[in-house]
Short mmCIF file of C-alpha atoms in Angstrom, two decimals:
data_model
loop_
_atom_site.label_atom_id
_atom_site.label_comp_id
_atom_site.label_asym_id
_atom_site.label_seq_id
_atom_site.Cartn_x
_atom_site.Cartn_y
_atom_site.Cartn_z
CA MET J 1 0.00 0.01 0.08
CA THR J 2 1.35 3.34 -0.91
CA THR J 3 0.98 5.97 1.77
CA ASP J 4 -0.14 8.98 -0.14
CA MET J 5 0.62 12.58 0.73
CA THR J 6 -2.95 13.37 1.73
CA LYS J 7 -2.26 11.71 5.09
CA THR J 8 -2.06 14.17 8.06
CA LYS J 9 1.43 15.50 8.47
CA THR J 10 2.09 15.61 12.12
CA ALA J 11 5.48 17.25 12.69
CA ALA J 12 5.97 21.04 12.77
CA SER J 13 8.18 20.79 9.79
CA GLY J 14 5.39 19.25 7.64
CA SER J 15 6.90 15.83 7.69
CA PHE J 16 5.60 12.53 9.25
CA TYR J 17 6.85 11.73 12.74
CA LEU J 18 8.93 8.64 13.34
CA TYR J 19 8.11 6.71 16.33
CA VAL J 20 10.58 4.64 18.21
CA ASP J 21 9.93 2.55 21.35
CA TYR J 22 12.71 1.58 23.74
CA VAL J 23 13.35 0.29 27.17
CA ASN J 24 15.53 1.56 30.02
CA TYR J 25 17.32 -1.18 32.08
CA ASN J 26 15.19 -3.67 30.09
CA VAL J 27 12.10 -2.67 31.97
CA SER J 28 10.64 0.81 31.69
CA GLY J 29 9.07 1.55 28.30
CA TYR J 30 9.16 4.79 26.32
CA LEU J 31 8.05 6.08 23.00
CA ALA J 32 10.05 8.89 21.29
CA PHE J 33 8.58 11.12 18.61
CA ILE J 34 11.17 12.20 16.15
CA ASP J 35 10.95 14.99 13.63
CA PRO J 36 12.71 13.64 10.50
CA GLU J 37 13.48 17.17 9.17
CA ARG J 38 15.45 18.02 12.24
CA ASP J 39 16.38 14.39 13.20
CA GLU J 40 15.83 15.02 16.89
CA VAL J 41 13.50 13.69 19.55
CA ILE J 42 10.74 16.37 20.26
CA ARG J 43 8.75 14.35 22.81
CA THR J 44 9.04 11.23 24.97
CA ILE J 45 6.18 9.50 26.71
CA ILE J 46 5.95 6.47 28.87
CA VAL J 47 4.18 3.48 27.32
CA GLY J 48 4.29 0.84 29.98
CA PHE J 49 6.24 -2.31 30.60
CA ASP J 50 8.64 -3.79 28.00
CA PRO J 51 7.38 -2.36 24.69
CA GLY J 52 8.01 -4.21 21.41
CA PRO J 53 6.15 -4.38 18.07
CA MET J 54 4.20 -1.46 16.88
CA CYS J 55 1.72 -0.55 14.26
CA ILE J 56 -0.17 2.50 12.95
CA ASP J 57 -3.78 2.45 11.79
CA VAL J 58 -4.41 3.14 7.94
CA ASP J 59 -5.37 6.72 8.65
CA GLU J 60 -2.28 7.22 10.76
CA LYS J 61 -4.15 8.69 13.62
CA MET J 62 -3.57 6.03 16.29
CA LEU J 63 -0.34 4.16 17.15
CA TYR J 64 -0.46 0.77 18.98
CA VAL J 65 2.46 -0.39 21.02
CA LEU J 66 2.48 -4.03 22.07
CA SER J 67 3.94 -5.43 25.26
CA SER J 68 4.59 -9.14 25.13
CA LEU J 69 5.61 -9.63 28.82
CA GLY J 70 2.81 -7.18 29.92
CA SER J 71 0.15 -8.84 27.63
CA SER J 72 -1.01 -5.39 26.85
CA VAL J 73 -1.46 -2.73 24.09
CA THR J 74 -0.76 0.90 24.67
CA VAL J 75 -2.91 3.28 22.41
CA VAL J 76 -1.33 6.56 21.44
CA ASP J 77 -2.98 9.51 19.60
CA THR J 78 -0.44 10.56 17.03
CA LYS J 79 -1.74 14.19 16.96
CA THR J 80 -1.86 14.87 20.64
CA MET J 81 1.18 12.55 21.47
CA LYS J 82 -0.71 11.28 24.42
CA VAL J 83 -1.71 7.82 25.59
CA THR J 84 -5.42 7.34 25.20
CA THR J 85 -5.82 3.83 26.87
CA SER J 86 -4.22 0.64 27.53
CA LEU J 87 -5.83 -2.75 26.50
CA HIS J 88 -5.23 -6.08 28.16
CA VAL J 89 -4.71 -9.03 25.81
CA GLY J 90 -5.07 -12.72 26.70
CA GLN J 91 -7.14 -14.83 29.15
CA GLY J 92 -4.51 -16.27 31.33
CA ASN J 93 -0.98 -16.72 32.41
CA ALA J 94 0.00 -18.42 29.11
CA SER J 95 -0.61 -15.14 27.15
CA TYR J 96 2.32 -13.94 25.10
CA PRO J 97 1.46 -11.64 22.27
CA VAL J 98 4.16 -11.25 19.68
CA ALA J 99 2.78 -9.41 16.65
CA ILE J 100 0.30 -6.60 16.05
CA PHE J 101 -1.35 -5.36 12.75
CA ALA J 102 -3.97 -2.80 11.76
CA SER J 103 -6.50 -3.85 9.13
CA PRO J 104 -6.25 -2.01 5.80
CA VAL J 105 -10.08 -1.51 5.82
CA GLY J 106 -12.70 -2.01 8.50
CA GLY J 107 -11.23 -0.51 11.59
CA LYS J 108 -9.74 -3.62 13.31
CA LEU J 109 -6.65 -4.43 15.21
CA TYR J 110 -5.14 -7.89 15.15
CA ILE J 111 -2.88 -9.28 17.90
CA ALA J 112 -1.05 -12.63 17.54
CA ASP J 113 -0.94 -14.27 21.00
CA SER J 114 1.60 -17.19 20.53
CA GLY J 115 1.10 -18.28 24.16
CA GLU J 116 -2.61 -18.85 23.90
CA LYS J 117 -2.54 -19.66 20.07
CA THR J 118 -5.17 -17.12 19.30
CA VAL J 119 -5.59 -13.99 17.26
CA VAL J 120 -7.39 -11.34 19.27
CA ILE J 121 -9.39 -8.86 17.11
CA ILE J 122 -10.11 -5.46 18.51
CA ASN J 123 -12.59 -2.73 17.20
CA THR J 124 -10.45 0.44 16.88
CA LEU J 125 -13.27 2.74 17.31
CA THR J 126 -14.47 1.32 20.57
CA ASN J 127 -11.29 -0.55 21.77
CA ALA J 128 -13.48 -3.54 22.54
CA ILE J 129 -12.53 -7.01 21.82
CA ILE J 130 -14.55 -8.42 18.91
CA LYS J 131 -13.40 -11.99 18.98
CA ASP J 132 -10.52 -14.36 20.08
CA VAL J 133 -9.79 -16.59 17.02
CA ASP J 134 -8.47 -20.07 17.76
CA VAL J 135 -5.92 -20.60 15.17
CA GLY J 136 -5.12 -24.33 16.03
CA PRO J 137 -1.92 -26.00 17.16
CA GLY J 138 0.39 -23.41 15.76
CA LYS J 139 1.78 -20.25 17.37
CA PRO J 140 0.66 -17.16 15.31
CA PHE J 141 3.50 -14.62 14.78
CA ALA J 142 3.14 -12.60 11.62
CA PHE J 143 0.39 -10.78 9.60
CA ALA J 144 -0.22 -9.55 6.06
CA SER J 145 -3.00 -8.08 4.07
CA ASN J 146 -3.78 -5.11 1.78
CA LYS J 147 -6.70 -2.83 0.81
CA ASN J 148 -7.73 -5.14 -2.05
CA SER J 149 -7.81 -8.30 0.00
CA ASN J 150 -10.81 -10.00 1.70
CA PHE J 151 -8.60 -11.50 4.43
CA VAL J 152 -5.94 -10.81 6.96
CA TYR J 153 -3.45 -13.72 6.90
CA VAL J 154 -1.48 -14.93 9.93
CA ALA J 155 1.51 -17.24 9.85
CA CYS J 156 1.49 -20.01 12.45
CA LYS J 157 4.49 -21.97 13.71
CA VAL J 158 4.23 -25.62 14.76
CA ALA J 159 7.46 -27.46 13.74
CA ASP J 160 9.47 -27.71 10.65
CA GLY J 161 7.41 -29.04 7.81
CA GLU J 162 4.14 -28.60 9.80
CA ASP J 163 3.59 -24.84 9.70
CA TYR J 164 0.63 -23.24 8.16
CA VAL J 165 -1.31 -20.05 7.45
CA VAL J 166 -4.81 -18.87 8.74
CA ALA J 167 -6.96 -16.54 6.70
CA ILE J 168 -9.22 -14.35 8.74
CA SER J 169 -12.23 -12.78 6.94
CA LEU J 170 -12.27 -9.02 7.12
CA LYS J 171 -16.05 -9.29 6.80
CA ASP J 172 -17.14 -11.68 9.42
CA ASP J 173 -13.95 -12.70 11.26
CA SER J 174 -14.28 -16.46 10.24
CA ALA J 175 -10.97 -18.21 10.00
CA TYR J 176 -9.66 -20.84 7.62
CA ALA J 177 -6.43 -22.77 7.91
CA TYR J 178 -4.46 -23.98 4.85
CA GLY J 179 -1.04 -25.23 3.91
CA LYS J 180 -0.62 -27.96 6.52
CA GLU J 181 -0.05 -30.55 3.91
CA MET J 182 2.44 -28.37 1.99
CA GLY J 183 5.61 -29.06 4.21
CA LEU J 184 5.94 -25.32 5.18
CA THR J 185 8.76 -24.26 7.50
CA PHE J 186 8.93 -20.86 9.16
CA ASP J 187 11.75 -19.65 11.26
CA GLY J 188 9.16 -17.98 13.54
CA THR J 189 11.04 -14.54 13.49
CA HIS J 190 10.75 -13.12 9.87
CA ASN J 191 7.44 -12.50 8.26
CA PRO J 192 6.91 -15.08 5.54
CA LEU J 193 3.60 -13.63 4.14
CA VAL J 194 3.05 -11.28 1.15
CA VAL J 195 -0.10 -10.36 -0.66
CA HIS J 196 -0.30 -9.51 -4.55
CA PRO J 197 -1.38 -5.83 -4.78
CA ASP J 198 -4.60 -6.96 -6.50
CA GLY J 199 -5.47 -8.88 -3.31
CA HIS J 200 -6.08 -12.20 -5.10
CA THR J 201 -2.89 -14.08 -4.49
CA GLN J 202 -1.36 -14.77 -1.11
CA ILE J 203 2.17 -15.92 -1.27
CA THR J 204 3.95 -17.71 1.64
CA LEU J 205 7.73 -17.82 1.60
CA GLY J 206 10.02 -20.33 3.22
CA THR J 207 12.12 -23.49 2.39
CA THR J 208 9.09 -24.43 0.42
CA GLY J 209 7.05 -21.53 -1.09
CA MET J 210 3.30 -21.64 -1.40
CA LEU J 211 0.83 -19.60 -3.53
CA VAL J 212 -2.98 -19.52 -3.11
CA HIS J 213 -5.66 -17.80 -5.08
CA THR J 214 -8.32 -15.88 -3.06
CA ASP J 215 -11.63 -14.11 -3.79
CA ASP J 216 -14.34 -14.56 -1.19
CA LYS J 217 -12.94 -17.98 -0.42
CA ILE J 218 -9.53 -19.59 -0.14
CA GLY J 219 -8.50 -21.64 -3.19
CA LYS J 220 -6.34 -24.67 -3.38
CA PRO J 221 -2.62 -23.98 -2.30
CA VAL J 222 0.15 -24.79 -4.80
CA THR J 223 3.93 -24.84 -4.31
CA SER J 224 6.68 -23.53 -6.51
CA SER J 225 10.37 -24.27 -6.56
CA LEU J 226 10.85 -20.69 -7.67
CA LEU J 227 10.27 -19.70 -3.97
CA ASP J 228 12.51 -22.31 -2.36
CA ASP J 229 14.72 -20.94 0.45
CA THR J 230 13.03 -17.62 0.62
CA VAL J 231 12.49 -16.03 4.05
CA SER J 232 10.65 -12.91 3.82
CA GLY J 233 9.56 -10.16 1.20
CA VAL J 234 7.78 -7.12 0.10
CA TYR J 235 5.19 -6.94 -2.76
CA LEU J 236 5.02 -3.35 -4.27
CA ASP J 237 2.13 -1.71 -6.06
CA ASN J 238 4.19 -1.87 -9.32
CA LYS J 239 3.86 -5.71 -8.96
CA MET J 240 7.59 -6.14 -7.98
CA LEU J 241 8.06 -8.95 -5.37
CA LEU J 242 11.55 -8.88 -3.67
CA CYS J 243 12.33 -11.70 -1.42
CA THR J 244 15.21 -12.21 1.20
CA MET J 245 16.97 -15.59 1.28
CA ASP J 246 18.17 -17.90 3.92
CA ALA J 247 21.49 -17.32 5.65
CA GLY J 248 23.78 -18.95 3.16
CA LYS J 249 22.63 -17.03 0.08
CA LYS J 250 24.18 -13.90 -1.46
CA TYR J 251 21.27 -12.75 -3.46
CA LEU J 252 17.63 -11.72 -3.33
CA LYS J 253 14.95 -13.03 -5.63
CA ARG J 254 12.95 -10.49 -7.68
CA PHE J 255 9.77 -11.26 -9.46
CA THR J 256 7.40 -9.25 -11.52
CA ASP J 257 3.67 -9.95 -11.15
CA LEU J 258 3.96 -13.44 -9.51
CA ALA J 259 0.52 -14.83 -9.17
CA VAL J 260 -1.68 -17.83 -9.25
CA ASP J 261 -5.10 -18.11 -10.86
CA LYS J 262 -8.25 -20.01 -9.77
CA GLU J 263 -7.13 -23.20 -11.53
CA GLY J 264 -3.74 -23.14 -9.73
CA HIS J 265 -1.74 -21.97 -12.67
CA ILE J 266 1.34 -19.84 -11.61
CA THR J 267 2.31 -16.95 -13.77
CA TYR J 268 4.87 -14.19 -13.69
CA ASP J 269 6.39 -11.69 -16.16
CA ASP J 270 9.92 -11.74 -15.01
CA PHE J 271 12.35 -13.32 -12.47
CA ILE J 272 15.99 -12.53 -11.63
CA ASP J 273 18.50 -12.85 -8.76
CA VAL J 274 19.74 -9.55 -7.29
CA PRO J 275 23.10 -9.55 -5.82
CA SER J 276 23.13 -9.21 -2.04
CA PHE J 277 25.05 -10.63 1.01
CA GLU J 278 24.69 -13.36 3.57
CA SER J 279 22.44 -12.88 6.66
CA GLN J 280 19.69 -10.74 5.13
CA ASP J 281 17.29 -9.76 7.95
CA VAL J 282 14.69 -7.01 7.95
CA ILE J 283 13.22 -5.89 4.57
CA ARG J 284 11.08 -2.70 4.30
CA TYR J 285 9.92 -0.36 1.50
CA SER J 286 9.68 3.46 1.56
CA ARG J 287 6.45 5.46 1.65
CA MET J 288 6.15 6.06 -2.02
CA GLN J 289 7.71 2.62 -2.71
CA GLY J 290 10.83 4.00 -4.65
CA PHE J 291 13.25 2.31 -2.29
CA ILE J 292 13.62 -0.97 -0.47
CA CYS J 293 16.16 -1.57 2.30
CA ILE J 294 17.42 -4.75 3.73
CA THR J 295 19.49 -5.06 6.89
CA ILE J 296 22.44 -7.44 6.73
CA GLN J 297 23.73 -8.99 9.95
CA PRO J 298 27.47 -9.46 10.46
CA THR J 299 28.94 -12.75 9.20
CA THR J 300 32.69 -12.86 8.09
CA THR J 301 33.18 -9.16 9.20
CA PRO J 302 32.32 -7.51 12.47
CA LEU J 303 30.22 -4.90 10.69
CA ALA J 304 26.51 -4.89 9.90
CA ALA J 305 24.96 -2.99 7.00
CA VAL J 306 21.96 -1.74 5.13
CA GLN J 307 21.52 -2.59 1.55
CA ILE J 308 19.59 0.06 -0.57
CA TYR J 309 17.88 -1.01 -3.68
CA THR J 310 15.36 0.89 -5.83
CA SER J 311 12.07 -0.23 -7.40
CA THR J 312 13.81 0.47 -10.80
CA GLY J 313 16.49 -2.09 -10.15
CA ILE J 314 19.51 0.13 -8.84
CA ASN J 315 21.68 -1.31 -6.09
CA PHE J 316 23.44 1.35 -3.99
CA PRO J 317 26.68 0.91 -2.01
CA LEU J 318 26.14 -0.58 1.55
CA ALA J 319 25.61 1.62 4.40
CA ARG J 320 27.76 0.02 7.25
CA PHE J 321 26.98 0.01 10.98
CA PRO J 322 28.39 -1.77 14.15
CA HIS J 323 24.83 -3.13 14.77
CA VAL J 324 21.50 -3.10 12.94
CA GLY J 325 17.96 -3.78 14.23
CA ASP J 326 14.59 -2.58 13.03
CA LEU J 327 14.20 -0.25 10.02
CA ALA J 328 11.73 2.33 8.81
CA PHE J 329 11.38 5.25 6.32
CA SER J 330 10.21 8.71 6.97
CA SER J 331 10.00 9.51 3.15
CA ASP J 332 11.62 8.41 -0.08
CA THR J 333 14.73 10.34 0.82
CA LYS J 334 15.63 9.01 4.29
CA ALA J 335 15.67 5.60 6.06
CA TYR J 336 16.35 4.95 9.76
CA VAL J 337 17.92 1.99 11.30
CA ALA J 338 17.88 0.97 14.95
CA LEU J 339 21.36 0.59 16.61
CA ILE J 340 21.45 -0.41 20.18
CA ASN J 341 20.42 2.67 22.12
CA SER J 342 19.90 5.07 19.21
CA ILE J 343 18.73 5.25 15.68
CA CYS J 344 20.67 6.39 12.62
CA PRO J 345 19.38 8.10 9.51
CA ILE J 346 20.48 7.15 5.93
CA ASP J 347 20.27 9.52 3.02
CA LEU J 348 18.71 7.30 0.43
CA ASN J 349 19.99 9.26 -2.60
CA THR J 350 23.68 9.06 -1.62
CA ALA J 351 23.66 6.00 0.85
CA ARG J 352 25.40 8.35 3.33
CA VAL J 353 25.07 7.60 6.99
CA LEU J 354 24.06 10.67 8.93
CA PRO J 355 24.56 11.43 12.63
CA GLU J 356 22.96 9.22 15.16
CA ILE J 357 19.94 10.26 17.09
CA PRO J 358 20.07 9.10 20.86
CA MET J 359 16.83 8.34 22.51
CA SER J 360 17.77 10.10 25.67
CA PRO J 361 20.88 11.98 26.78
CA ILE J 362 20.39 10.56 30.27
CA ASN J 363 21.56 7.02 30.90
CA LYS J 364 21.75 6.55 27.13
CA ASP J 365 23.87 3.40 27.58
CA THR J 366 21.05 1.59 29.42
CA ASN J 367 18.52 2.30 26.56
CA GLN J 368 17.63 -0.48 24.14
CA VAL J 369 15.69 0.41 21.07
CA ARG J 370 13.08 -2.14 20.16
CA SER J 371 10.96 -0.99 17.05
CA ILE J 372 10.65 1.91 14.71
CA VAL J 373 7.60 2.88 12.57
CA CYS J 374 6.61 5.66 10.26
CA GLY J 375 3.36 5.13 8.43
CA TYR J 376 0.98 2.29 7.84
CA ARG J 377 2.49 -1.13 6.77
CA ASN J 378 0.76 -4.01 4.97
CA GLN J 379 2.62 -6.45 7.09
CA SER J 380 3.47 -6.79 10.85
#
């Protein structure tokens, strides 16, 4: 989904705020608001115990901060920069929510509770729980959808060769599991789900790749060796699918218009390998989808890096760091990568690393950055 420029610009500079959650001494949770024009923290608020994954609603008015250890969601108004409420998640001590996702339509929030093996659906207007969806034996850990899809998809981890996907209807919250017979293997950390921009093909990445055609119902899944050893990916509105690979591969896989029809026939316009590096990790695209960045974890050298790739097929020089974590874009000119206790901007036009932004000048060495967001995402 392209975030268009009719969205409310919240920073005084006219840009979109960047949101960074972090912990101090691994306990106290904070949310920093960063103006990307000035690259400085303009406000910090408390967001509860041990914050982690975040998401923003499709209108970018509300920010949701998930606490796995606290089994809660802190709701933040992006305009007033204040906490509006805190929502409890889970029914018992087994609760351990790990992923959060705002629906592209319909005003719903989805929370993957891997401890209770459920997906909690919340009405974002009332903050009331609509339904707890039992997803079966697997632990849910990742979401994907888009504005043209009839479903929100959740990846569920059981064991190697036994993993599967659950499609949850955006209309009536009914759930349908599929892929159990396909030999799927997820690592449980990276999001293996993407959705074709037309909403009618859901693709699951992994050691074995799976495609399924969807309309109002889920079709019969099929596999393709073209997707073997993929890990995660992004599917752009221009129909380019870019996939990261498992740890030993030094390339990305790029497809154009990869899809499957109702009869199970797989089609695509183009397929190439894009040069990359071992240990590809986080993959994200910019607001206007002109850039894709991939974090590269250290392997044979002590330095990590960010690979910058454009939607027109240009590979930039690596931006190198001592450590890389989460990744986000404020625009199509600047990306931000989480270090340990700060974040660092990257000029996308030159691949130049800009000065770090510390979360707090006080006790900065005890801070640990968890997540960064700036705008709505089609994936958790």
